[in-house]
Amino acid sequence: MGRSPCCEKAHTNKGAWTKEEDDRLIAYIKAHGEGCWRSLPKAAGLLRCGKSCRLRWINYLRPDLKRGNFTEEEDELIIKFHSLLGNKWSLIAGRLPGRTDNEIKNYWNTHIRRKLLSRGIDPVTHRPINENASNITISFEAAAATRDDKAAVFRREEPKVTPEPADWGQGKPLKCPDLNLDLCISLPSHEEPVKPVKREAGVCFSCSLGLPKSTECKCSSFLGLRAAMLDFRSLEMK
DNA sequence: AAGCACGCCAACCGCGGCCTC
DNA sequence: GGAGGCCGCGGTTGGCGTGCT
């Protein structure tokens, strides 16, 4: 048996949203909160499918959205997080307050991809184009320090020992307190498939990396650290 | 001024994962 | 345990705006 359609397509509007539809959606969510997207359109008097409502709210109507151009800092953050996480736009968006996954995805495809290509960097692998290294350390220090589009520094190095999480922030200064990550990408240390972190776990990226809590951090504790650490166990931090 | 090409971005689509029964 | 429902994610599409010829 196939999946039932998410909505009755014959009776739903598609395409651009009108001002009236936006107003209805905003008013409904203000009154009742987010959630129950499937039933929301009917309850709000909208001829839209729930997914469409959710997308419209998350990507456009949410009051905490930051509209406008991306800053250089945001550019570099996106590049860093993409090198860590790949096309996990929602995770990347979670680290950029006021930005949505869709916005970042679009921005990546239209701007940053080209920017990296002009630097001679493969936007998929974050390695220099035409280089087939097997174990390359990616340093963003140069890229972050120089805003004049100089290429990020890539170099071959011997594998490094990952510091024990228990050592992080205990006496030793953190190597990456401001997420100025200096990353070494290598093969996972075992063959088990890496399970993604459950979003419901509610552990932010800073906490998952064992970093000091950021101001926007809403994590209630560090209890999720262990599980989240496992998620990034294939990524070693120097 | 008109036609075309290209870039941008909002929105759609299909799939996978989680949850409930 | 598995079937069905819902939510969220990532890839893709299509319309609009802008610049170029």
PDB file of N, CA, C and O in Angstrom, chain A residues 72-86 92 95-96 108 112 116 119 126 138-145 147 152 176 178-183 185 205 209 235:
ATOM      1  N   GLU A  72      30.372  38.433   5.793  1.00  0.00           N
ATOM      2  CA  GLU A  72      31.589  37.642   5.560  1.00  0.00           C
ATOM      3  C   GLU A  72      31.738  36.575   6.640  1.00  0.00           C
ATOM      4  O   GLU A  72      32.150  35.442   6.368  1.00  0.00           O
ATOM      5  N   GLU A  73      31.404  36.949   7.881  1.00  0.00           N
ATOM      6  CA  GLU A  73      31.520  35.992   8.975  1.00  0.00           C
ATOM      7  C   GLU A  73      30.578  34.813   8.752  1.00  0.00           C
ATOM      8  O   GLU A  73      30.936  33.662   8.988  1.00  0.00           O
ATOM      9  N   GLU A  74      29.371  35.144   8.310  1.00  0.00           N
ATOM     10  CA  GLU A  74      28.407  34.073   8.038  1.00  0.00           C
ATOM     11  C   GLU A  74      28.905  33.188   6.898  1.00  0.00           C
ATOM     12  O   GLU A  74      28.773  31.961   6.948  1.00  0.00           O
ATOM     13  N   ASP A  75      29.476  33.808   5.880  1.00  0.00           N
ATOM     14  CA  ASP A  75      30.059  33.045   4.761  1.00  0.00           C
ATOM     15  C   ASP A  75      31.043  32.005   5.277  1.00  0.00           C
ATOM     16  O   ASP A  75      30.961  30.819   4.950  1.00  0.00           O
ATOM     17  N   GLU A  76      31.978  32.492   6.081  1.00  0.00           N
ATOM     18  CA  GLU A  76      33.037  31.592   6.552  1.00  0.00           C
ATOM     19  C   GLU A  76      32.461  30.510   7.468  1.00  0.00           C
ATOM     20  O   GLU A  76      32.905  29.364   7.439  1.00  0.00           O
ATOM     21  N   LEU A  77      31.479  30.890   8.281  1.00  0.00           N
ATOM     22  CA  LEU A  77      30.848  29.890   9.151  1.00  0.00           C
ATOM     23  C   LEU A  77      30.178  28.802   8.321  1.00  0.00           C
ATOM     24  O   LEU A  77      30.297  27.610   8.615  1.00  0.00           O
ATOM     25  N   ILE A  78      29.483  29.223   7.285  1.00  0.00           N
ATOM     26  CA  ILE A  78      28.793  28.251   6.442  1.00  0.00           C
ATOM     27  C   ILE A  78      29.800  27.299   5.803  1.00  0.00           C
ATOM     28  O   ILE A  78      29.604  26.085   5.767  1.00  0.00           O
ATOM     29  N   ILE A  79      30.905  27.857   5.342  1.00  0.00           N
ATOM     30  CA  ILE A  79      31.935  27.017   4.726  1.00  0.00           C
ATOM     31  C   ILE A  79      32.493  26.024   5.747  1.00  0.00           C
ATOM     32  O   ILE A  79      32.647  24.836   5.466  1.00  0.00           O
ATOM     33  N   LYS A  80      32.755  26.528   6.946  1.00  0.00           N
ATOM     34  CA  LYS A  80      33.281  25.638   7.989  1.00  0.00           C
ATOM     35  C   LYS A  80      32.297  24.518   8.297  1.00  0.00           C
ATOM     36  O   LYS A  80      32.650  23.345   8.343  1.00  0.00           O
ATOM     37  N   PHE A  81      31.062  24.913   8.531  1.00  0.00           N
ATOM     38  CA  PHE A  81      30.078  23.905   8.914  1.00  0.00           C
ATOM     39  C   PHE A  81      29.804  22.943   7.761  1.00  0.00           C
ATOM     40  O   PHE A  81      29.561  21.760   7.988  1.00  0.00           O
ATOM     41  N   HIS A  82      29.854  23.450   6.543  1.00  0.00           N
ATOM     42  CA  HIS A  82      29.635  22.550   5.410  1.00  0.00           C
ATOM     43  C   HIS A  82      30.766  21.541   5.315  1.00  0.00           C
ATOM     44  O   HIS A  82      30.541  20.372   4.996  1.00  0.00           O
ATOM     45  N   SER A  83      31.986  21.976   5.614  1.00  0.00           N
ATOM     46  CA  SER A  83      33.109  21.038   5.561  1.00  0.00           C
ATOM     47  C   SER A  83      32.962  19.973   6.642  1.00  0.00           C
ATOM     48  O   SER A  83      33.424  18.849   6.489  1.00  0.00           O
ATOM     49  N   LEU A  84      32.317  20.347   7.741  1.00  0.00           N
ATOM     50  CA  LEU A  84      32.074  19.404   8.829  1.00  0.00           C
ATOM     51  C   LEU A  84      30.895  18.490   8.549  1.00  0.00           C
ATOM     52  O   LEU A  84      30.956  17.286   8.782  1.00  0.00           O
ATOM     53  N   LEU A  85      29.833  19.085   8.084  1.00  0.00           N
ATOM     54  CA  LEU A  85      28.545  18.392   8.076  1.00  0.00           C
ATOM     55  C   LEU A  85      28.056  18.011   6.695  1.00  0.00           C
ATOM     56  O   LEU A  85      27.090  17.259   6.587  1.00  0.00           O
ATOM     57  N   GLY A  86      28.687  18.549   5.659  1.00  0.00           N
ATOM     58  CA  GLY A  86      28.163  18.297   4.318  1.00  0.00           C
ATOM     59  C   GLY A  86      26.860  19.048   4.100  1.00  0.00           C
ATOM     60  O   GLY A  86      26.627  20.090   4.713  1.00  0.00           O
ATOM     61  N   ILE A  92      23.329  23.210   9.739  1.00  0.00           N
ATOM     62  CA  ILE A  92      24.083  24.441   9.525  1.00  0.00           C
ATOM     63  C   ILE A  92      23.224  25.647   9.908  1.00  0.00           C
ATOM     64  O   ILE A  92      23.677  26.561  10.598  1.00  0.00           O
ATOM     65  N   ARG A  95      23.052  26.726  13.456  1.00  0.00           N
ATOM     66  CA  ARG A  95      24.180  27.464  14.026  1.00  0.00           C
ATOM     67  C   ARG A  95      24.221  28.905  13.541  1.00  0.00           C
ATOM     68  O   ARG A  95      25.112  29.658  13.913  1.00  0.00           O
ATOM     69  N   LEU A  96      23.314  29.278  12.670  1.00  0.00           N
ATOM     70  CA  LEU A  96      23.283  30.644  12.159  1.00  0.00           C
ATOM     71  C   LEU A  96      21.935  31.251  12.518  1.00  0.00           C
ATOM     72  O   LEU A  96      20.963  31.078  11.785  1.00  0.00           O
ATOM     73  N   TRP A 108      24.383  28.898  -0.655  1.00  0.00           N
ATOM     74  CA  TRP A 108      25.525  28.036  -0.967  1.00  0.00           C
ATOM     75  C   TRP A 108      25.605  27.795  -2.473  1.00  0.00           C
ATOM     76  O   TRP A 108      26.649  27.938  -3.094  1.00  0.00           O
ATOM     77  N   ILE A 112      28.413  30.707  -2.562  1.00  0.00           N
ATOM     78  CA  ILE A 112      29.602  30.134  -1.919  1.00  0.00           C
ATOM     79  C   ILE A 112      30.273  29.090  -2.800  1.00  0.00           C
ATOM     80  O   ILE A 112      31.498  29.003  -2.844  1.00  0.00           O
ATOM     81  N   LEU A 116      34.171  29.297  -3.620  1.00  0.00           N
ATOM     82  CA  LEU A 116      35.165  28.258  -3.367  1.00  0.00           C
ATOM     83  C   LEU A 116      35.848  27.839  -4.663  1.00  0.00           C
ATOM     84  O   LEU A 116      37.065  27.617  -4.692  1.00  0.00           O
ATOM     85  N   ARG A 119      38.457  30.059  -5.511  1.00  0.00           N
ATOM     86  CA  ARG A 119      39.632  29.864  -4.654  1.00  0.00           C
ATOM     87  C   ARG A 119      40.392  28.602  -5.044  1.00  0.00           C
ATOM     88  O   ARG A 119      41.411  28.267  -4.435  1.00  0.00           O
ATOM     89  N   HIS A 126      35.886  20.105  -0.286  1.00  0.00           N
ATOM     90  CA  HIS A 126      36.670  21.140   0.391  1.00  0.00           C
ATOM     91  C   HIS A 126      38.173  20.887   0.234  1.00  0.00           C
ATOM     92  O   HIS A 126      38.973  21.270   1.078  1.00  0.00           O
ATOM     93  N   ILE A 138      42.421  20.177   6.767  1.00  0.00           N
ATOM     94  CA  ILE A 138      41.902  21.436   6.242  1.00  0.00           C
ATOM     95  C   ILE A 138      42.046  22.491   7.309  1.00  0.00           C
ATOM     96  O   ILE A 138      41.525  22.343   8.399  1.00  0.00           O
ATOM     97  N   SER A 139      42.764  23.535   7.020  1.00  0.00           N
ATOM     98  CA  SER A 139      42.875  24.621   7.973  1.00  0.00           C
ATOM     99  C   SER A 139      42.146  25.832   7.453  1.00  0.00           C
ATOM    100  O   SER A 139      42.376  26.282   6.347  1.00  0.00           O
ATOM    101  N   PHE A 140      41.243  26.328   8.269  1.00  0.00           N
ATOM    102  CA  PHE A 140      40.513  27.523   7.881  1.00  0.00           C
ATOM    103  C   PHE A 140      41.137  28.765   8.468  1.00  0.00           C
ATOM    104  O   PHE A 140      40.623  29.860   8.295  1.00  0.00           O
ATOM    105  N   GLU A 141      42.229  28.597   9.191  1.00  0.00           N
ATOM    106  CA  GLU A 141      42.815  29.756   9.838  1.00  0.00           C
ATOM    107  C   GLU A 141      43.184  30.819   8.827  1.00  0.00           C
ATOM    108  O   GLU A 141      42.894  31.995   8.994  1.00  0.00           O
ATOM    109  N   ALA A 142      43.815  30.364   7.738  1.00  0.00           N
ATOM    110  CA  ALA A 142      44.240  31.333   6.740  1.00  0.00           C
ATOM    111  C   ALA A 142      43.047  32.001   6.093  1.00  0.00           C
ATOM    112  O   ALA A 142      43.020  33.213   5.899  1.00  0.00           O
ATOM    113  N   ALA A 143      42.026  31.171   5.807  1.00  0.00           N
ATOM    114  CA  ALA A 143      40.855  31.730   5.156  1.00  0.00           C
ATOM    115  C   ALA A 143      40.145  32.712   6.059  1.00  0.00           C
ATOM    116  O   ALA A 143      39.643  33.741   5.612  1.00  0.00           O
ATOM    117  N   ALA A 144      40.120  32.374   7.346  1.00  0.00           N
ATOM    118  CA  ALA A 144      39.427  33.261   8.265  1.00  0.00           C
ATOM    119  C   ALA A 144      40.228  34.525   8.510  1.00  0.00           C
ATOM    120  O   ALA A 144      39.676  35.608   8.668  1.00  0.00           O
ATOM    121  N   ALA A 145      41.544  34.370   8.506  1.00  0.00           N
ATOM    122  CA  ALA A 145      42.386  35.521   8.803  1.00  0.00           C
ATOM    123  C   ALA A 145      42.454  36.474   7.629  1.00  0.00           C
ATOM    124  O   ALA A 145      42.572  37.676   7.807  1.00  0.00           O
ATOM    125  N   ARG A 147      40.566  37.967   4.513  1.00  0.00           N
ATOM    126  CA  ARG A 147      39.259  38.143   3.894  1.00  0.00           C
ATOM    127  C   ARG A 147      39.400  38.502   2.416  1.00  0.00           C
ATOM    128  O   ARG A 147      38.468  38.945   1.795  1.00  0.00           O
ATOM    129  N   ALA A 152      42.158  28.749   1.201  1.00  0.00           N
ATOM    130  CA  ALA A 152      42.369  28.140   2.507  1.00  0.00           C
ATOM    131  C   ALA A 152      43.574  27.224   2.395  1.00  0.00           C
ATOM    132  O   ALA A 152      43.932  26.752   1.326  1.00  0.00           O
ATOM    133  N   CYS A 176      39.442  25.652  20.125  1.00  0.00           N
ATOM    134  CA  CYS A 176      38.496  26.255  19.193  1.00  0.00           C
ATOM    135  C   CYS A 176      37.359  26.934  19.943  1.00  0.00           C
ATOM    136  O   CYS A 176      36.211  26.593  19.737  1.00  0.00           O
ATOM    137  N   ASP A 178      35.998  29.801  19.640  1.00  0.00           N
ATOM    138  CA  ASP A 178      35.068  30.587  18.838  1.00  0.00           C
ATOM    139  C   ASP A 178      34.722  29.863  17.550  1.00  0.00           C
ATOM    140  O   ASP A 178      34.392  30.469  16.547  1.00  0.00           O
ATOM    141  N   LEU A 179      34.819  28.534  17.594  1.00  0.00           N
ATOM    142  CA  LEU A 179      34.511  27.717  16.427  1.00  0.00           C
ATOM    143  C   LEU A 179      35.416  28.013  15.257  1.00  0.00           C
ATOM    144  O   LEU A 179      35.072  27.782  14.119  1.00  0.00           O
ATOM    145  N   ASN A 180      36.586  28.539  15.559  1.00  0.00           N
ATOM    146  CA  ASN A 180      37.574  28.715  14.510  1.00  0.00           C
ATOM    147  C   ASN A 180      38.221  27.360  14.302  1.00  0.00           C
ATOM    148  O   ASN A 180      39.354  27.112  14.672  1.00  0.00           O
ATOM    149  N   LEU A 181      37.487  26.467  13.691  1.00  0.00           N
ATOM    150  CA  LEU A 181      37.879  25.071  13.675  1.00  0.00           C
ATOM    151  C   LEU A 181      39.079  24.805  12.796  1.00  0.00           C
ATOM    152  O   LEU A 181      39.216  25.326  11.721  1.00  0.00           O
ATOM    153  N   ASP A 182      39.915  23.955  13.285  1.00  0.00           N
ATOM    154  CA  ASP A 182      41.072  23.494  12.544  1.00  0.00           C
ATOM    155  C   ASP A 182      40.846  22.002  12.403  1.00  0.00           C
ATOM    156  O   ASP A 182      41.054  21.246  13.330  1.00  0.00           O
ATOM    157  N   LEU A 183      40.415  21.560  11.265  1.00  0.00           N
ATOM    158  CA  LEU A 183      39.853  20.236  11.168  1.00  0.00           C
ATOM    159  C   LEU A 183      40.749  19.249  10.466  1.00  0.00           C
ATOM    160  O   LEU A 183      41.488  19.587   9.562  1.00  0.00           O
ATOM    161  N   ILE A 185      40.044  15.667   8.622  1.00  0.00           N
ATOM    162  CA  ILE A 185      39.046  14.697   8.218  1.00  0.00           C
ATOM    163  C   ILE A 185      39.738  13.370   7.941  1.00  0.00           C
ATOM    164  O   ILE A 185      40.700  13.307   7.189  1.00  0.00           O
ATOM    165  N   PHE A 205      24.866  22.690  18.660  1.00  0.00           N
ATOM    166  CA  PHE A 205      26.145  22.316  18.062  1.00  0.00           C
ATOM    167  C   PHE A 205      27.306  22.625  18.992  1.00  0.00           C
ATOM    168  O   PHE A 205      28.228  21.823  19.134  1.00  0.00           O
ATOM    169  N   LEU A 209      29.884  19.796  20.598  1.00  0.00           N
ATOM    170  CA  LEU A 209      31.327  19.805  20.404  1.00  0.00           C
ATOM    171  C   LEU A 209      32.059  20.020  21.721  1.00  0.00           C
ATOM    172  O   LEU A 209      33.275  20.088  21.761  1.00  0.00           O
ATOM    173  N   LEU A 235      35.090  12.934  12.857  1.00  0.00           N
ATOM    174  CA  LEU A 235      35.742  14.212  12.624  1.00  0.00           C
ATOM    175  C   LEU A 235      36.676  14.497  13.775  1.00  0.00           C
ATOM    176  O   LEU A 235      36.246  14.635  14.901  1.00  0.00           O
TER     177      LEU A 235
END
